[in-house]
Protein backbone atom coordinates (compact mmCIF):
# COMPACT_ATOMS: atom_id res chain seq x y z
CA MET A 1 0.03 -0.06 -0.04
CA VAL A 2 2.64 2.45 0.90
CA LYS A 3 4.65 1.73 -2.28
CA ARG A 4 1.59 2.13 -4.44
CA ALA A 5 0.80 5.52 -2.71
CA VAL A 6 4.42 6.76 -3.11
CA SER A 7 4.46 5.79 -6.78
CA GLY A 8 1.11 7.48 -7.48
CA ALA A 9 2.19 10.65 -5.73
CA ALA A 10 5.52 10.71 -7.68
CA ALA A 11 3.55 10.27 -11.00
CA ALA A 12 1.16 13.06 -10.08
CA VAL A 13 4.13 15.33 -9.16
CA ARG A 14 5.87 14.54 -12.50
CA SER A 15 2.65 15.30 -14.58
CA VAL A 16 2.12 18.67 -12.85
CA VAL A 17 5.83 19.61 -13.30
CA SER A 18 5.83 18.58 -17.00
CA ARG A 19 2.52 20.38 -17.75
CA ARG A 20 3.75 23.67 -16.11
CA ALA A 21 7.11 23.49 -17.89
CA TRP A 22 5.65 23.28 -21.34
CA ASP A 23 2.50 25.44 -20.83
CA ARG A 24 4.47 28.46 -19.59
CA PRO A 25 5.53 31.07 -22.20
CA GLY A 26 8.50 29.69 -23.51
CA ARG A 27 10.30 28.37 -26.46
CA TRP A 28 7.86 25.44 -27.15
CA ARG A 29 4.05 24.84 -26.97
CA ARG A 30 1.71 22.01 -28.07
CA SER A 31 0.60 22.67 -31.67
CA PRO A 32 -3.19 22.86 -31.97
CA ALA A 33 -2.96 21.83 -35.45
CA ARG A 34 -1.39 18.37 -34.85
CA SER A 35 -2.02 16.73 -31.40
CA GLY A 36 0.94 15.48 -29.79
CA SER A 37 3.45 17.73 -31.81
CA TRP A 38 5.40 20.53 -30.52
CA ARG A 39 6.47 23.74 -32.23
CA ALA A 40 8.08 27.19 -31.61
CA ALA A 41 6.15 29.43 -29.30
CA ARG A 42 6.27 33.07 -28.84
CA PRO A 43 9.43 33.84 -26.76
CA ARG A 44 9.32 35.90 -23.70
CA SER A 45 11.42 38.71 -25.34
CA GLY A 46 8.35 39.73 -27.32
CA ARG A 47 10.12 39.32 -30.71
CA TRP A 48 7.23 37.18 -32.07
CA ARG A 49 3.44 37.54 -32.12
CA ARG A 50 0.42 35.65 -33.31
CA SER A 51 -0.22 36.12 -36.92
CA PRO A 52 -3.77 37.45 -37.72
CA ALA A 53 -3.72 35.79 -41.01
CA ARG A 54 -3.06 32.24 -39.81
CA SER A 55 -4.28 31.00 -36.56
CA GLY A 56 -1.80 29.29 -34.49
CA SER A 57 1.30 30.57 -36.37
CA TRP A 58 3.80 33.16 -35.22
CA ARG A 59 5.63 35.85 -37.03
CA ALA A 60 7.95 38.84 -36.32
CA ALA A 61 6.55 41.48 -34.24
CA ARG A 62 7.68 45.11 -33.71
CA PRO A 63 10.83 45.20 -31.64
CA ARG A 64 10.87 47.36 -28.59
CA SER A 65 13.63 49.53 -30.12
CA GLY A 66 11.18 51.23 -32.33
CA ARG A 67 13.02 50.35 -35.67
CA TRP A 68 9.85 48.70 -37.10
CA ARG A 69 6.37 50.05 -37.49
CA ARG A 70 3.05 48.61 -38.84
CA SER A 71 2.78 49.03 -42.55
CA PRO A 72 -0.46 50.90 -43.53
CA ALA A 73 -0.66 48.91 -46.64
CA ARG A 74 -0.75 45.39 -45.33
CA SER A 75 -2.40 44.73 -42.03
CA GLY A 76 -0.24 42.63 -39.85
CA SER A 77 3.05 43.17 -41.50
CA TRP A 78 5.87 45.31 -40.29
CA ARG A 79 8.46 47.47 -42.11
CA ALA A 80 11.45 49.60 -41.37
CA ALA A 81 10.69 52.92 -39.59
CA ARG A 82 12.90 56.03 -39.45
CA PRO A 83 15.63 55.46 -36.67
CA ARG A 84 15.36 57.78 -33.65
CA SER A 85 18.77 59.27 -34.32
CA GLY A 86 18.10 59.89 -38.05
CA ARG A 87 20.43 60.35 -40.91
CA TRP A 88 19.64 64.14 -40.75
CA ARG A 89 21.15 64.27 -37.27
CA ARG A 90 24.45 62.49 -38.15
CA GLY A 91 27.46 64.34 -39.32
CA ARG A 92 26.64 67.81 -37.89
CA VAL A 93 30.30 68.56 -37.22
CA LEU A 94 31.21 67.61 -40.80
CA ALA A 95 28.39 69.74 -42.09
CA ALA A 96 29.55 72.69 -39.95
CA LEU A 97 33.09 72.14 -41.42
CA ALA A 98 31.74 72.23 -44.96
CA ALA A 99 29.81 75.48 -44.27
CA LEU A 100 33.14 77.03 -42.67
CA THR A 101 35.11 76.05 -45.78
CA ALA A 102 32.46 77.75 -48.08
CA LEU A 103 32.44 80.87 -45.92
CA LEU A 104 36.24 81.16 -46.00
CA LEU A 105 36.28 80.87 -49.85
CA VAL A 106 33.67 83.60 -50.39
CA ALA A 107 34.48 85.82 -47.44
CA HIS A 108 38.22 85.39 -46.93
CA ARG A 109 38.63 89.08 -46.65
CA ALA A 110 36.75 88.91 -43.32
CA VAL A 111 39.47 86.89 -41.78
CA PRO A 112 41.58 89.33 -39.68
CA ASN A 113 45.17 90.01 -40.74
CA THR A 114 46.41 90.17 -37.17
CA PRO A 115 48.14 88.51 -35.59
CA GLY A 116 50.52 87.03 -38.05
CA HIS A 117 48.86 88.21 -41.25
CA LEU A 118 46.59 85.15 -41.11
CA GLY A 119 44.22 86.67 -43.73
CA SER A 120 47.11 87.03 -46.26
CA LEU A 121 48.45 83.55 -45.60
CA LEU A 122 44.94 82.09 -46.28
CA GLU A 123 44.62 84.05 -49.50
CA ALA A 124 47.97 82.87 -50.76
CA PHE A 125 46.76 79.39 -51.04
CA LEU A 126 43.04 80.12 -51.35
CA PRO A 127 42.40 77.82 -54.43
CA TRP A 128 43.74 74.87 -52.54
CA LEU A 129 41.07 75.35 -49.83
CA GLY A 130 38.82 73.52 -52.22
CA LEU A 131 40.60 70.26 -51.54
CA ALA A 132 38.96 70.20 -48.02
CA VAL A 133 35.98 68.72 -49.75
CA VAL A 134 37.74 65.51 -50.43
CA PRO A 135 38.24 64.32 -46.81
CA LEU A 136 34.93 65.63 -45.85
CA LEU A 137 33.24 63.68 -48.45
CA THR A 138 34.99 60.55 -47.41
CA LEU A 139 34.01 60.96 -43.89
CA ALA A 140 30.40 61.84 -44.85
CA VAL A 141 30.16 58.60 -46.90
CA LEU A 142 31.59 56.44 -43.95
CA ARG A 143 29.18 58.17 -41.57
CA ARG A 144 26.34 57.70 -44.03
CA SER A 145 25.26 61.36 -43.22
CA LEU A 146 22.83 62.87 -45.67
CA LEU A 147 23.16 66.19 -43.87
CA ALA A 148 26.92 66.31 -44.45
CA LEU A 149 26.63 65.26 -48.05
CA LEU A 150 24.15 68.07 -48.85
CA ALA A 151 26.33 70.52 -46.84
CA LEU A 152 29.26 69.77 -49.18
CA LEU A 153 27.44 71.41 -52.03
CA LEU A 154 28.18 74.72 -50.33
CA PRO A 155 31.96 74.65 -50.62
CA VAL A 156 31.76 73.15 -54.18
CA THR A 157 29.46 76.07 -55.07
CA ALA A 158 31.64 78.57 -53.49
CA TRP A 159 34.83 77.31 -55.17
CA ALA A 160 33.12 77.26 -58.52
CA TYR A 161 31.97 80.79 -58.05
CA ALA A 162 35.47 81.97 -57.13
CA PHE A 163 37.67 79.94 -59.44
CA GLY A 164 35.46 78.16 -61.89
CA GLY A 165 35.92 80.81 -64.46
CA LEU A 166 39.69 80.23 -64.53
CA LEU A 167 38.99 76.72 -66.15
CA LEU A 168 36.96 78.30 -69.01
CA PRO A 169 38.79 78.51 -72.51
CA ALA A 170 40.74 81.38 -73.50
CA PRO A 171 39.01 84.07 -75.74
CA ASP A 172 39.93 84.27 -79.48
CA PRO A 173 43.03 86.42 -80.31
CA GLY A 174 42.12 90.01 -81.29
CA PRO A 175 43.80 92.35 -83.72
CA ARG A 176 45.34 94.63 -80.96
CA ASP A 177 46.96 91.84 -78.93
CA LEU A 178 50.38 91.71 -77.35
CA VAL A 179 52.09 88.62 -75.99
CA VAL A 180 53.94 89.16 -72.93
CA VAL A 181 56.34 86.85 -70.71
CA GLN A 182 57.20 87.46 -67.17
CA HIS A 183 60.05 85.50 -65.37
CA ASN A 184 62.07 85.72 -62.34
CA VAL A 185 65.37 84.14 -63.78
CA SER A 186 66.86 83.54 -60.25
CA ASP A 187 70.23 85.08 -59.27
CA VAL A 188 71.76 81.59 -58.75
CA ASN A 189 70.52 80.41 -62.18
CA ALA A 190 73.27 77.98 -63.49
CA ASP A 191 72.18 78.17 -67.09
CA PRO A 192 71.24 81.84 -67.95
CA ALA A 193 71.87 81.08 -71.67
CA GLY A 194 69.59 78.20 -71.73
CA THR A 195 66.83 80.16 -69.88
CA ALA A 196 67.14 83.11 -72.46
CA ARG A 197 66.80 80.53 -75.22
CA ALA A 198 63.60 79.11 -73.69
CA LEU A 199 62.18 82.52 -73.32
CA ASP A 200 63.10 83.53 -76.76
CA ALA A 201 61.18 80.60 -78.13
CA ALA A 202 57.90 81.93 -76.60
CA GLY A 203 57.71 84.49 -79.46
CA ALA A 204 56.50 87.32 -77.12
CA ASP A 205 56.36 90.97 -77.85
CA LEU A 206 57.73 91.93 -74.36
CA ILE A 207 59.76 89.92 -71.96
CA ALA A 208 60.20 91.01 -68.31
CA LEU A 209 63.05 89.63 -66.07
CA GLU A 210 63.84 89.85 -62.47
CA GLU A 211 66.89 88.92 -60.37
CA LEU A 212 69.28 89.87 -63.18
CA VAL A 213 72.84 89.79 -61.80
CA PRO A 214 75.84 91.36 -63.46
CA GLN A 215 77.57 88.03 -64.50
CA ALA A 216 74.42 86.66 -66.11
CA LEU A 217 73.25 89.81 -68.00
CA PRO A 218 75.59 89.26 -71.06
CA HIS A 219 74.00 85.86 -71.67
CA TYR A 220 70.51 87.41 -71.90
CA GLU A 221 71.62 90.24 -73.90
CA GLN A 222 73.41 88.06 -76.41
CA VAL A 223 70.69 85.34 -76.85
CA LEU A 224 67.80 87.73 -76.89
CA ALA A 225 69.32 90.37 -79.25
CA PRO A 226 68.51 88.91 -82.65
CA HIS A 227 64.61 88.89 -81.91
CA TYR A 228 64.58 91.52 -79.26
CA PRO A 229 66.71 94.63 -80.34
CA PHE A 230 65.34 96.89 -77.65
CA HIS A 231 65.94 96.23 -73.91
CA GLU A 232 66.34 98.38 -70.74
CA VAL A 233 67.75 97.23 -67.40
CA ARG A 234 67.62 99.06 -64.07
CA GLY A 235 69.06 97.46 -60.97
CA THR A 236 67.99 93.80 -60.97
CA VAL A 237 65.02 94.13 -63.35
CA GLY A 238 64.81 94.44 -67.08
CA ILE A 239 62.63 94.37 -70.11
CA TRP A 240 63.30 93.13 -73.67
CA SER A 241 61.05 94.32 -76.57
CA ARG A 242 60.44 93.85 -80.30
CA HIS A 243 59.27 97.43 -80.44
CA ARG A 244 61.14 100.58 -79.61
CA LEU A 245 61.38 101.74 -76.02
CA SER A 246 61.73 105.26 -74.67
CA GLY A 247 61.38 107.24 -71.52
CA THR A 248 62.81 104.54 -69.25
CA ARG A 249 63.25 105.44 -65.62
CA VAL A 250 63.52 103.85 -62.18
CA VAL A 251 60.41 103.39 -60.19
CA ASP A 252 61.22 103.73 -56.46
CA ILE A 253 59.47 100.96 -54.55
CA LYS A 254 62.08 100.55 -51.86
CA PRO A 255 60.59 100.15 -48.38
CA LYS A 256 61.80 102.64 -45.85
CA ASP A 257 63.73 100.21 -43.52
CA ILE A 258 65.94 99.03 -46.31
CA THR A 259 69.08 101.25 -46.22
CA GLU A 260 71.40 99.45 -48.76
CA GLY A 261 71.25 99.99 -52.52
CA TRP A 262 68.07 98.40 -53.73
CA SER A 263 66.43 99.03 -57.28
CA ARG A 264 63.74 96.60 -58.36
CA GLY A 265 61.38 98.74 -60.33
CA LEU A 266 61.34 100.42 -63.80
CA ARG A 267 58.95 102.17 -66.10
CA THR A 268 59.35 102.39 -69.84
CA LEU A 269 57.25 103.34 -72.94
CA ALA A 270 56.80 100.62 -75.66
CA HIS A 271 55.91 102.10 -79.13
CA THR A 272 53.85 99.08 -80.39
CA PRO A 273 51.94 99.02 -83.74
CA HIS A 274 48.76 99.54 -81.66
CA GLY A 275 49.84 102.35 -79.85
CA GLU A 276 52.08 103.49 -76.92
CA VAL A 277 51.96 101.15 -73.82
CA ALA A 278 53.48 102.02 -70.40
CA ALA A 279 55.32 98.92 -69.21
CA TYR A 280 56.24 98.45 -65.73
CA VAL A 281 58.59 95.80 -64.29
CA ALA A 282 58.67 95.18 -60.55
CA HIS A 283 60.11 92.81 -58.08
CA LEU A 284 58.44 93.20 -54.61
CA PRO A 285 60.29 92.09 -51.41
CA SER A 286 59.93 88.46 -50.40
CA ILE A 287 57.79 87.30 -47.72
CA ARG A 288 58.62 84.88 -44.92
CA ILE A 289 56.57 82.40 -42.82
CA GLY A 290 57.82 82.09 -39.27
CA PRO A 291 56.70 81.58 -35.76
CA GLY A 292 54.97 84.95 -35.81
CA GLY A 293 53.01 84.17 -38.96
CA LEU A 294 53.39 85.72 -42.26
CA ALA A 295 56.05 88.56 -42.50
CA SER A 296 54.73 90.73 -45.40
CA ALA A 297 55.13 94.31 -44.22
CA ARG A 298 57.86 95.24 -46.61
CA ARG A 299 56.06 93.69 -49.63
CA ASP A 300 52.81 95.44 -48.69
CA GLU A 301 54.68 98.91 -48.38
CA SER A 302 56.36 98.37 -51.75
CA ALA A 303 53.14 97.46 -53.42
CA ARG A 304 51.57 100.66 -52.06
CA LEU A 305 54.63 102.62 -53.58
CA LEU A 306 54.08 100.92 -56.93
CA GLY A 307 50.27 101.67 -56.71
CA ASN A 308 51.08 105.41 -56.21
CA ALA A 309 53.25 105.33 -59.24
CA LEU A 310 50.58 103.82 -61.36
CA ALA A 311 48.00 106.35 -60.12
CA ALA A 312 50.24 109.05 -61.47
CA GLU A 313 50.73 107.33 -64.84
CA GLU A 314 49.20 109.42 -67.59
CA THR A 315 49.56 106.98 -70.44
CA ASP A 316 46.09 105.16 -71.01
CA ALA A 317 47.43 101.68 -71.77
CA VAL A 318 49.48 100.18 -68.89
CA ILE A 319 51.06 96.69 -68.50
CA VAL A 320 52.55 95.66 -65.13
CA LEU A 321 54.83 92.57 -65.20
CA GLY A 322 56.73 91.33 -62.17
CA ASP A 323 57.43 88.85 -59.30
CA LEU A 324 55.04 90.36 -56.77
CA ASN A 325 55.54 87.73 -54.20
CA ALA A 326 51.72 87.59 -53.73
CA THR A 327 48.63 86.14 -55.42
CA VAL A 328 46.04 88.31 -56.92
CA ASP A 329 43.61 87.29 -54.02
CA ASP A 330 46.13 88.61 -51.41
CA ARG A 331 44.87 91.84 -49.86
CA GLY A 332 48.43 92.91 -49.75
CA LEU A 333 48.07 93.84 -53.46
CA THR A 334 44.89 95.68 -53.11
CA SER A 335 46.62 98.97 -54.09
CA LEU A 336 47.40 97.18 -57.47
CA THR A 337 44.40 95.03 -58.07
CA SER A 338 42.06 97.96 -57.33
CA ARG A 339 43.63 99.76 -60.33
CA LEU A 340 44.45 97.03 -62.64
CA ASN A 341 42.75 94.14 -64.46
CA VAL A 342 44.01 90.69 -63.89
CA SER A 343 43.65 87.40 -65.79
CA GLU A 344 40.31 85.68 -65.47
CA ARG A 345 41.54 82.48 -67.38
CA GLY A 346 44.15 80.09 -65.84
CA PHE A 347 45.78 79.38 -62.72
CA ALA A 348 49.38 79.36 -63.84
CA PHE A 349 50.95 78.47 -60.42
CA SER A 350 54.59 79.44 -60.93
CA PHE A 351 56.30 79.00 -57.63
CA PRO A 352 58.11 76.90 -56.46
CA ALA A 353 59.11 75.52 -59.90
CA SER A 354 59.49 71.96 -58.45
CA PHE A 355 56.02 71.79 -57.13
CA PRO A 356 54.01 74.96 -57.97
CA LEU A 357 51.64 76.02 -55.31
CA ALA A 358 50.84 79.66 -56.09
CA ARG A 359 51.03 82.20 -58.89
CA ILE A 360 53.24 85.09 -57.60
CA ASP A 361 54.48 86.06 -61.02
CA GLN A 362 51.78 88.41 -62.36
CA VAL A 363 50.72 90.04 -65.58
CA MET A 364 48.22 92.99 -64.93
CA ALA A 365 46.88 95.82 -67.12
CA ARG A 366 45.00 99.14 -67.29
CA GLY A 367 43.18 100.09 -70.47
CA ALA A 368 43.60 96.56 -71.72
CA THR A 369 42.31 92.95 -70.94
CA VAL A 370 44.63 90.23 -69.76
CA GLY A 371 43.68 86.96 -71.45
CA ARG A 372 44.37 83.45 -70.40
CA ILE A 373 47.64 83.16 -68.40
CA HIS A 374 49.67 79.95 -68.32
CA THR A 375 53.12 78.73 -67.52
CA LEU A 376 55.97 77.81 -69.79
CA PRO A 377 58.47 74.90 -69.33
CA ALA A 378 60.86 75.04 -66.37
CA THR A 379 64.17 76.71 -66.78
CA GLY A 380 67.14 76.90 -64.32
CA SER A 381 65.17 79.13 -61.96
CA ASP A 382 63.03 78.31 -59.04
CA HIS A 383 60.18 80.18 -60.70
CA LEU A 384 58.29 79.03 -63.82
CA PRO A 385 57.87 81.54 -66.57
CA VAL A 386 54.36 82.85 -67.15
CA THR A 387 52.89 84.22 -70.41
CA ALA A 388 49.55 85.94 -71.41
CA ARG A 389 47.96 87.61 -74.19
CA VAL A 390 47.06 91.20 -73.43
CA SER A 391 44.30 92.85 -75.64
CA LEU A 392 44.47 96.67 -75.84
CA ASP A 393 41.21 98.56 -75.59
């Protein structure tokens, strides 16, 4: 009797335990379709729910994270919903950097020039600021940020507005054109004769040279004489011309704090078939980048002196050629760029010759239009020669 009672009690306990184990919400339940079979039941995590389409079946339910929502098209189905963070909220720092790049491109004059002439330093390499788009675009793609990608349209548009015109083709030659060449030949040029031959091959009407030293001058005179019978040299600058020159004089652009002999400017009158043209050749003081920033005070003072000379010039047509140690975007040349036309076609980066980063060799004009400017092959100088076609009005 005792054994039978114990066996019956044990069987009852096993039955109760087994029924509770399988009936509780868990991984398995008895299938209503087939008696005696077991199938997956709704897990406790809530990732499965009963399908209203088929009784007794289970399908994916909306996760608690909120990344899925009920589709209005099909009752009982779920589809991807907009994440809480949102693609429009990603990459806000990248978008801000893109907007800052665009602002610097179009409003670079608003950058203060003190301390360290930061404004002029930015303007010296302003076209290269557009390259900031490349890393920003890479990061925007990696972040999958639609906001950053759209923001990149700002610097692209700003760069196209500021420099896109330089990529356009040159205008057709006109009947009143003069071809000019500007070159800093370097005072340590080991092959002045070879440099002179390269310049002679350009077929220009006027050739302006800077850093002419006494030992190299005879080479330029000898090589250029057959095609350029007229030339004038003052100090370390000179001009060679196919047309007669007259009225040549020194232009004083020496900064006040330079006490030694220093002559880097001249003015002459070229008698061309299209009329008289006042030609200026100038070599402004060099700039230096140091711990205190950009040292350009001497250059800026020399540019103002040259600007004053141009303001007093009475000849209608004026061409300025020279190594100005500044780009046309640099505010240090405002006294010149406010009075003269500059080329609107071509970048013509001329310095350094080994890897040109900026065009500091300039061709400017008044009473004339400067066409496309471009560089010539390298010579023995650390500058590249630049040439342009100037159309007299």
